CSV table of C-alpha atoms and ligand atoms in Angstrom, one decimal:
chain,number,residue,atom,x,y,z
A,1,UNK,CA,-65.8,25.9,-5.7
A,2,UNK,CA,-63.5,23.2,-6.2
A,3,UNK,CA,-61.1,21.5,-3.6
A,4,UNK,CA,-57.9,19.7,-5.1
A,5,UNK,CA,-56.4,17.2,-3.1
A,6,UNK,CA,-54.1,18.8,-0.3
A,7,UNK,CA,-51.3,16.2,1.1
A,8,UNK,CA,-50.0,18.9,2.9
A,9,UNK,CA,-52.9,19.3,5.3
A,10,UNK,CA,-53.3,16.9,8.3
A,11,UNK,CA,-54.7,13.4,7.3
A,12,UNK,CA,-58.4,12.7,8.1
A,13,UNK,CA,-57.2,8.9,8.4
A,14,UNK,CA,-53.7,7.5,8.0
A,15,UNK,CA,-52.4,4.1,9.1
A,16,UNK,CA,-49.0,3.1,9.9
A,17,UNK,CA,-47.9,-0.3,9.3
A,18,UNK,CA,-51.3,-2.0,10.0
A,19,UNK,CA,-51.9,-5.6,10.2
A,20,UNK,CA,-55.3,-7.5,10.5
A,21,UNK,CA,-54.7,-11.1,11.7
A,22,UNK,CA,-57.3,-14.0,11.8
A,23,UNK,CA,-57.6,-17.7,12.3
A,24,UNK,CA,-53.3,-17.7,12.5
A,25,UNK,CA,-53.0,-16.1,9.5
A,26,UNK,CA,-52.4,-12.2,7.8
A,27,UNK,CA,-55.2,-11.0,6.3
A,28,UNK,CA,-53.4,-7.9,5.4
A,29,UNK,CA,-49.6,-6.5,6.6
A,30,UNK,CA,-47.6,-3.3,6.5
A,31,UNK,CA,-50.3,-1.3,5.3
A,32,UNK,CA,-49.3,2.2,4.9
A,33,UNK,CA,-51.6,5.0,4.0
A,34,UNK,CA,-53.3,8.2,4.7
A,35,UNK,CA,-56.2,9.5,3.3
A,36,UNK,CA,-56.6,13.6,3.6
A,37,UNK,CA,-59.3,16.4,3.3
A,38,UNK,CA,-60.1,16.7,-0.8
A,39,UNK,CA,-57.9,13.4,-1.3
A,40,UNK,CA,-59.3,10.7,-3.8
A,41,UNK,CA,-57.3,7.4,-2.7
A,42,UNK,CA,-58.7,4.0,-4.6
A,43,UNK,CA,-57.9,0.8,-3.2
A,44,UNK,CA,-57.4,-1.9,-6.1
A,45,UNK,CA,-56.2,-5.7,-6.1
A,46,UNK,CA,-58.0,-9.1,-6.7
A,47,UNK,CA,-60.7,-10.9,-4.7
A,48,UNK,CA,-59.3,-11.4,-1.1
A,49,UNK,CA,-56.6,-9.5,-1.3
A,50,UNK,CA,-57.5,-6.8,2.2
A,51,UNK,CA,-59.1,-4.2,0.3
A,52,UNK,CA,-62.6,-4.3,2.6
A,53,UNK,CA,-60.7,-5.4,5.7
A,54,UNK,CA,-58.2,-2.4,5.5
A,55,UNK,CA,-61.1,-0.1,4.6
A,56,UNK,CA,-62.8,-1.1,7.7
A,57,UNK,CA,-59.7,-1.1,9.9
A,58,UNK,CA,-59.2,2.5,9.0
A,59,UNK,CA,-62.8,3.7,9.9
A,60,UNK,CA,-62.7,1.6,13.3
A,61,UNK,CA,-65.1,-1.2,12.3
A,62,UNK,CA,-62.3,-3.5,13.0
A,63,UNK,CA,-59.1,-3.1,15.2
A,64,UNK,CA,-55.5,-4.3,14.1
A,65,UNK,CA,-53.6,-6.5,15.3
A,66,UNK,CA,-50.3,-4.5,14.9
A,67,UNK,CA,-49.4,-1.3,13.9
A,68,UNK,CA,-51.4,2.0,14.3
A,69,UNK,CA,-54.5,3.9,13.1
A,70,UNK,CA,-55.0,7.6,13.8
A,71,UNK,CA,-58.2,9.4,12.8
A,72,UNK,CA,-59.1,13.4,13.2
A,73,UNK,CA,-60.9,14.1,16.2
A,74,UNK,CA,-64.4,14.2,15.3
A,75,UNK,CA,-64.0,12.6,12.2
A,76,UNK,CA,-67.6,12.3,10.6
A,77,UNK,CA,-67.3,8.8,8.2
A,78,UNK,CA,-70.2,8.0,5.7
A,79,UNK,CA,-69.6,4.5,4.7
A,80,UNK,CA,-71.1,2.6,1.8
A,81,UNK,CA,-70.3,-1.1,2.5
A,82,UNK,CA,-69.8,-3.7,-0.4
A,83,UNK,CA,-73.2,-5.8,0.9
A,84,UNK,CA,-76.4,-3.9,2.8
A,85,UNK,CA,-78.7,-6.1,4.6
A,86,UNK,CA,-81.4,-5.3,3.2
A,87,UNK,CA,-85.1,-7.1,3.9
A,88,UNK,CA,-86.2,-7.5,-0.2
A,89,UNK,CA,-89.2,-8.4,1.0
A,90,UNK,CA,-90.5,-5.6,2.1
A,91,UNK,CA,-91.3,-2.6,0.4
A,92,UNK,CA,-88.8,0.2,0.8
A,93,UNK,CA,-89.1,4.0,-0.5
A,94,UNK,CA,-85.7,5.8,-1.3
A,95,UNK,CA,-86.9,8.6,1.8
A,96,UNK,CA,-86.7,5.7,4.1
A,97,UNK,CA,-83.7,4.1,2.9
A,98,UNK,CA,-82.2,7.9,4.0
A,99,UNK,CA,-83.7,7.4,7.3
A,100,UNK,CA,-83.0,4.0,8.3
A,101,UNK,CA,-80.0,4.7,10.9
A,102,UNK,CA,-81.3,8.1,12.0
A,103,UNK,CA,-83.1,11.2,11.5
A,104,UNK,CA,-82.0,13.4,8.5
A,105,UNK,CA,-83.8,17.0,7.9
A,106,UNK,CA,-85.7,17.4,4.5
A,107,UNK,CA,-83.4,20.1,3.4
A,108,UNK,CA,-80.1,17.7,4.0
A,109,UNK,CA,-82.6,15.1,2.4
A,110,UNK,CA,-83.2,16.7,-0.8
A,111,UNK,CA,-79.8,17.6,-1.2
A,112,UNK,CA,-78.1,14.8,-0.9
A,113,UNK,CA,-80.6,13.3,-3.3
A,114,UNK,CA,-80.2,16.5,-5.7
A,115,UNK,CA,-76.0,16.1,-5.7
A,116,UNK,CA,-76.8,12.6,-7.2
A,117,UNK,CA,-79.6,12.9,-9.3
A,118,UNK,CA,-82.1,11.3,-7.8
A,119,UNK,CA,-84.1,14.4,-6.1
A,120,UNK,CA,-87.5,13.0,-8.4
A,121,UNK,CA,-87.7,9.7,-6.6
A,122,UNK,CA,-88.0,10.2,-3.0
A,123,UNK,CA,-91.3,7.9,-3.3
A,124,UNK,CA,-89.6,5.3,-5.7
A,125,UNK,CA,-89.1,1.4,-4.3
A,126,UNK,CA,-85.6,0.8,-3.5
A,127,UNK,CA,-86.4,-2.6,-5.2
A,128,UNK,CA,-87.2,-1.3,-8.4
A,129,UNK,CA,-84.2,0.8,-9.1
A,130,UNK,CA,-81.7,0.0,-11.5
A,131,UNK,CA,-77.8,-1.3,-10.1
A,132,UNK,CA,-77.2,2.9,-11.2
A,133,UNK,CA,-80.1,4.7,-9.0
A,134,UNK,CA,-79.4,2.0,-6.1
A,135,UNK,CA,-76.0,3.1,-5.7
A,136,UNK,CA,-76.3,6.8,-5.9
A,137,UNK,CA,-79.1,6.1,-3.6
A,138,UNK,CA,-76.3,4.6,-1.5
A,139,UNK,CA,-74.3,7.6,-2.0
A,140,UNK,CA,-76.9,10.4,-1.0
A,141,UNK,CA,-77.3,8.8,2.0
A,142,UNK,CA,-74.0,8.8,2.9
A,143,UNK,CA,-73.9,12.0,1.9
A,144,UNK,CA,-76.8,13.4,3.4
A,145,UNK,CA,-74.9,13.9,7.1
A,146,UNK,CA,-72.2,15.6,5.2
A,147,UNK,CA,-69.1,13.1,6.5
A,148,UNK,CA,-65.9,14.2,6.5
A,149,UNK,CA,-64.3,10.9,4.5
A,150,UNK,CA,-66.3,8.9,2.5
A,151,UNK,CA,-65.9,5.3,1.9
A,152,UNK,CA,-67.3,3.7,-0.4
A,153,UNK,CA,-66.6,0.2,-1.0
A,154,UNK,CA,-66.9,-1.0,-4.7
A,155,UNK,CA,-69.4,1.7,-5.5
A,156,UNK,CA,-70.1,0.7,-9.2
A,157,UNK,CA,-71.3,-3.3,-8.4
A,158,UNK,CA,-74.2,-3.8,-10.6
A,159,UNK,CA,-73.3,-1.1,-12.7
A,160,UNK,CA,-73.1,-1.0,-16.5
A,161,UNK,CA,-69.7,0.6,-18.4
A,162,UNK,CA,-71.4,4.2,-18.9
A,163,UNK,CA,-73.0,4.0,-15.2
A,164,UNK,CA,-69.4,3.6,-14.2
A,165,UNK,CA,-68.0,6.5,-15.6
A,166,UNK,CA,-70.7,8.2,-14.8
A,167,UNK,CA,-70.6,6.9,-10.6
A,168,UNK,CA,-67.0,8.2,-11.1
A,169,UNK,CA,-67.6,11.6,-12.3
A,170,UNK,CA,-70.2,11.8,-9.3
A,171,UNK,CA,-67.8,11.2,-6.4
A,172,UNK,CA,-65.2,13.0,-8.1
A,173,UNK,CA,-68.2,16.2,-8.5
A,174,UNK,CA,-68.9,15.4,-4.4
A,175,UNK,CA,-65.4,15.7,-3.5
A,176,UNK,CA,-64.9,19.1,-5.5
A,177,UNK,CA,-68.4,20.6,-3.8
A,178,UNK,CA,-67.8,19.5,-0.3
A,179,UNK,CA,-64.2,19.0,0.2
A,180,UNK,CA,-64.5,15.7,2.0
A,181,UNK,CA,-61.9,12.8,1.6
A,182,UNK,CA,-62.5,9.8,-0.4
A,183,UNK,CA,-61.4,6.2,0.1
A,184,UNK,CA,-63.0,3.9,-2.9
A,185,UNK,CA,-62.2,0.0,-2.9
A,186,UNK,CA,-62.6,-1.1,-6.8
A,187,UNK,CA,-61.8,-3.8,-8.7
A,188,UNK,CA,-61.1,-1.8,-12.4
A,189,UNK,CA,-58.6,0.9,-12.3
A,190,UNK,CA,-59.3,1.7,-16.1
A,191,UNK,CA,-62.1,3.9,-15.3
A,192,UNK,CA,-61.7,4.9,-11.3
A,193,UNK,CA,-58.1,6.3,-12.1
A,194,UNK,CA,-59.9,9.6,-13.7
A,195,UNK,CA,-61.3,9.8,-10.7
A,196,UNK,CA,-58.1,9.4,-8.4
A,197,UNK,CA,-55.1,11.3,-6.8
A,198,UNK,CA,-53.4,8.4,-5.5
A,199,UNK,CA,-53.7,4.2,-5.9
A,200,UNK,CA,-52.8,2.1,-3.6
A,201,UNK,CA,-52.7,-1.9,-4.7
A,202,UNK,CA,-53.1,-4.2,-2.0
A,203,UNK,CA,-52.3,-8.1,-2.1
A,204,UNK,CA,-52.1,-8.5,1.7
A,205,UNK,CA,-49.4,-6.0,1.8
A,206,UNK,CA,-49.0,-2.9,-0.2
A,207,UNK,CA,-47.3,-3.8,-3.3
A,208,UNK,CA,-47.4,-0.5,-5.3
A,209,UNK,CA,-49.1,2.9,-4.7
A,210,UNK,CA,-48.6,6.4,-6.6
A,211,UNK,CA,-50.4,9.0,-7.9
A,212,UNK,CA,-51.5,8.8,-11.8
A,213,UNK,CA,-49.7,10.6,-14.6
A,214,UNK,CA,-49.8,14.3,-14.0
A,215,UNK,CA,-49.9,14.5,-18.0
A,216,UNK,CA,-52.9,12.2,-17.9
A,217,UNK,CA,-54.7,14.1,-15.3
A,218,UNK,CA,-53.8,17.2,-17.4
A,219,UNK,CA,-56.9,19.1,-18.0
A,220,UNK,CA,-54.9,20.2,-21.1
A,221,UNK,CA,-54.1,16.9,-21.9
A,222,UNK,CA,-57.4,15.5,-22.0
A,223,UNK,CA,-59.4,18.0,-23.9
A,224,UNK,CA,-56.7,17.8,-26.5
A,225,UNK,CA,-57.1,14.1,-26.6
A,226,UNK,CA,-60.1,13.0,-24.9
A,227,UNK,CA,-60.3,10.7,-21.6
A,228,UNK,CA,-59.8,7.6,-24.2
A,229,UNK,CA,-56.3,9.0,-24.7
A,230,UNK,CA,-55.0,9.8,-21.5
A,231,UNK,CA,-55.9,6.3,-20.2
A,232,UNK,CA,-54.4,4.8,-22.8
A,233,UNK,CA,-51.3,6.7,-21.9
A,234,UNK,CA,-50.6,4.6,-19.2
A,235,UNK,CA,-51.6,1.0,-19.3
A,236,UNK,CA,-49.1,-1.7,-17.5
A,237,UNK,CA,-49.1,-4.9,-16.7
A,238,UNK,CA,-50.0,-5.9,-13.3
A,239,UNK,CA,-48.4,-9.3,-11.8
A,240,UNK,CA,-48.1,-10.5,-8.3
A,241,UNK,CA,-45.4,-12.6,-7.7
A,242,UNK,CA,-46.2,-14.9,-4.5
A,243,UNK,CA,-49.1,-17.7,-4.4
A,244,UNK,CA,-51.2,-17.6,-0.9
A,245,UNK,CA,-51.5,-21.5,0.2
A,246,UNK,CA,-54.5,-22.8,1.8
A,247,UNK,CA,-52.6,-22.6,5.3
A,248,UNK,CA,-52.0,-19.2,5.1
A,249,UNK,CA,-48.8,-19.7,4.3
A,250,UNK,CA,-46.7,-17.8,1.0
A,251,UNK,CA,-45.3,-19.8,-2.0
A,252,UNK,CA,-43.1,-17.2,-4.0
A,253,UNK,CA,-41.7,-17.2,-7.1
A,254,UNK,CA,-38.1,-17.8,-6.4
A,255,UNK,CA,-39.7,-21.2,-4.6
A,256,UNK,CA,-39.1,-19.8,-0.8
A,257,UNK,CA,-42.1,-20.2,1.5
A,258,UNK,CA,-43.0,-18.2,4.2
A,259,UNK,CA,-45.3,-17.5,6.6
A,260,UNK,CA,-46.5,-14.2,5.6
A,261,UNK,CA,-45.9,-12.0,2.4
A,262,UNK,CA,-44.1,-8.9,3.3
A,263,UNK,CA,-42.8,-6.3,1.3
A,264,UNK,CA,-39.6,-6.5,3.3
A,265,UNK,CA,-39.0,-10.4,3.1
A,266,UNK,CA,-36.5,-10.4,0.1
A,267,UNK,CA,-38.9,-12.4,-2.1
A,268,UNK,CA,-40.7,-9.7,-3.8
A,269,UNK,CA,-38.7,-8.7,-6.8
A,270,UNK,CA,-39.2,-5.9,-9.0
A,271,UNK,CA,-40.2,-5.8,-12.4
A,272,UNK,CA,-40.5,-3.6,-15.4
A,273,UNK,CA,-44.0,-4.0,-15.2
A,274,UNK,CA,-46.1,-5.4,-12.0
A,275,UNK,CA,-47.3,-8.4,-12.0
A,276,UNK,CA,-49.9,-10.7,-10.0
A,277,UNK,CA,-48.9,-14.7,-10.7
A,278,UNK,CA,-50.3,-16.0,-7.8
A,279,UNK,CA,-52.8,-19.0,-6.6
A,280,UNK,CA,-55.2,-18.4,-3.5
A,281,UNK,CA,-56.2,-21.8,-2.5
A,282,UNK,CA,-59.4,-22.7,-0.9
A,283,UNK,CA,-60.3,-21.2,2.2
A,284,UNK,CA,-58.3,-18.1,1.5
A,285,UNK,CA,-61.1,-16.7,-1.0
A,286,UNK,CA,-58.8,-16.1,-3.4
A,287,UNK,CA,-60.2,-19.0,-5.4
A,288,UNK,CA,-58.8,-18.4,-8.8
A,289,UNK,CA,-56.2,-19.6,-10.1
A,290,UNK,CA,-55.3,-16.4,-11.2
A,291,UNK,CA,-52.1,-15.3,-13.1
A,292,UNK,CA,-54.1,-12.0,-14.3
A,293,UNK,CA,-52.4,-8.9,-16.0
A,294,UNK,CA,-54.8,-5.9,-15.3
A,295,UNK,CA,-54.8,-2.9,-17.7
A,296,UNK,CA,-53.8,-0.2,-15.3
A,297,UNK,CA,-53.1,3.6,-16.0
A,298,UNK,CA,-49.2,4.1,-14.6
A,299,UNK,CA,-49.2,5.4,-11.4
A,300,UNK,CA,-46.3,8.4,-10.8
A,301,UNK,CA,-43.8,6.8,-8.5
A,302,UNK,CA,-45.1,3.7,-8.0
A,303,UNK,CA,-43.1,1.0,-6.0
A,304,UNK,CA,-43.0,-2.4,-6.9
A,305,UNK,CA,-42.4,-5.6,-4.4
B,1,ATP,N1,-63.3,-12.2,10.0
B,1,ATP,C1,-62.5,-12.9,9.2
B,1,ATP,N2,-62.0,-14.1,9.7
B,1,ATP,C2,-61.1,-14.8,8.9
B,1,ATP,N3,-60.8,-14.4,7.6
B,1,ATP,C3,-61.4,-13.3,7.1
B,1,ATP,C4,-62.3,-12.5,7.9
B,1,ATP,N4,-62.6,-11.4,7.1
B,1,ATP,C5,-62.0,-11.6,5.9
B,1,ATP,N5,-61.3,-12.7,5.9
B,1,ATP,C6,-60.4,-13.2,4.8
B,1,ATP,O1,-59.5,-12.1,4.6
B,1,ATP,C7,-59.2,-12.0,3.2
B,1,ATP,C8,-59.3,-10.6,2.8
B,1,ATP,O2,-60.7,-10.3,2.7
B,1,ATP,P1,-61.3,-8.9,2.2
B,1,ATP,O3,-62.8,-9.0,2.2
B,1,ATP,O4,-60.6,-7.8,3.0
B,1,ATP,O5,-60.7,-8.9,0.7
B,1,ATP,P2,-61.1,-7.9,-0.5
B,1,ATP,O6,-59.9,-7.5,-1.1
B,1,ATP,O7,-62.0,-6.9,0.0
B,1,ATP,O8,-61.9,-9.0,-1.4
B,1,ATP,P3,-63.1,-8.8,-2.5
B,1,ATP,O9,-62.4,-8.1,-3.7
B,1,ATP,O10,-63.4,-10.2,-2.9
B,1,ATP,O11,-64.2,-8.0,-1.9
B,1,ATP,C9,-60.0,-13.1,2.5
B,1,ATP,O12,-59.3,-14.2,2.3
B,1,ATP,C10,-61.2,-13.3,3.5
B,1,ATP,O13,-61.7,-14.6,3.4
């Protein structure tokens, strides 16, 4: 059974103009979304940019500072967070690691370990398994107590190229069995976009979102001419335009500095392709110097700003 993304239904999460402010300063602004039953949204955007603070604003971890965030009543999140405290020390089976924040039957147990692959090594040591098993082992047990929305905050660290694809085809096979709602954070859109109905790319603010190709998401398409093709179809170059100083404050391009960076500021400009060409001094963890261009598949309807 297989269920496609459905817009129309009522969101499981959506936020509405959301702002997260610290220390004086924005972490992130006017951030839009909703995320609905069946619905694969991926946050992307470099180091710093809001991605793990907007995923936790929208599961309640942390509250905002402006703007609103509704959730279904009821709403069941399984959350797989970008660092686990974990005691290395000590010696920890894959059944326990399912059992640390609660009871879990053996039936839900074995099939959450079953969806990801891993139903042979209840008994393995946590510590011995490879950046691949640890995070499905992450995954089954946020699976195991069947959520609602899923949230999985850069699920393929540690990962090698064909683990990735491979962590991708899972959660896209865990949405189509259970239905649920996915939010992913990653880094990489080249391999997460097969795996995506809609992108949203965060640098404080939202700065494009859309959904990919429908030609590249083409079941058609791709057997035709294989996943390498369709991703290829759609490559473009990513730029920000603004620089975030070490006071929080927003060199742009066109010179101007602000306070924040807001879609709606008139220093944003559009371009034929999106760009990042921005500095995040120290103290703003945006460390690099980086005027990157990212490879990403073309979102449909994308907005640049
Ligand atoms: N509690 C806090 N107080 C002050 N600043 C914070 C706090 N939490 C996060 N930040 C800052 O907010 C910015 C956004 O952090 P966040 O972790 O959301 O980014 P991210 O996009 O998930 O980054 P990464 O890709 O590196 O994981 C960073 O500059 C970070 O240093």
């Amino acid at each position: 059974m297989s269920f496609p993304a459905n817009s129309e239904a009522k969101p499981l999460v959506s936020l509405s103009n959301v702002g997260v402010r610290r220390d004086g300063r924005w972490l992130v602004r006017g951030v839009d979304f909703s995320v609905s039953r069946g619905e694969i949204v991926t946050l992307i955007g470099p180091n710093g940019s809001g991605k793990s603070t907007t995923v936790k604003t929208a599961i309640g971890v942390l509250k905002p500072d402006e703007g609103r965030v509704d959730r279904a009543s009821g709403l069941k999140v399984g959350y797989v967070p970008q660092k686990l405290a974990i005691d290395w020390t000590l010696p920890l089976t894959i059944r326990r690691l399912m059992t640390l924040t609660g009871p879990l039957s053996e039936g839900d147990m074995a099939a959450a370990l079953d969806a990801v692959g891993l139903s042979h090594m209840l008994g393995a040591e946590v510590q011995h398994l490879s950046g691949g098993e640890f995070q499905r082992a992450l995954m089954a047990r946020a699976i195991a107590r069947k959520p609602d929305l899923l949230v999985l905050d850069e699920p393929v660290q540690g990962v090698d190229f064909s683990g990735e694809i491979a962590i991708y085809d899972l959660i896209r096979s865990i949405r189509n069995t259970t239905g649920c709602g996915i939010l992913l954070i990653s880094h990489d859109l080249h391999v997460v976009m097969a795996a995506t109905d809609t992108v949203i790319c965060l640098n404080g603010h939202v700065c494009c979102r859309g959904t990919p190709q429908a030609v590249s998401q083409s079941a058609e398409y791709v057997r035709l001419f294989g996943s390498r093709a369709a991703q290829a179809l759609a490559v473009y170059s990513h730029h920000h335009d603004h620089t975030h100083l070490p006071d929080g404050r927003v060199l742009h391009s066109d010179g101007a500095v602000t306070d924040h960076c807001h879609p709606d500021d008139g220093h944003h400009h559009g371009h034929e392709g999106h760009d990042h060409d921005h500095t995040h001094a120290a103290g703003d963890h945006h460390t690099d110097d980086h005027k990157h261009d990212h490879d990403h598949r073309q979102p449909a309807g994308e907005r640049h700003v």
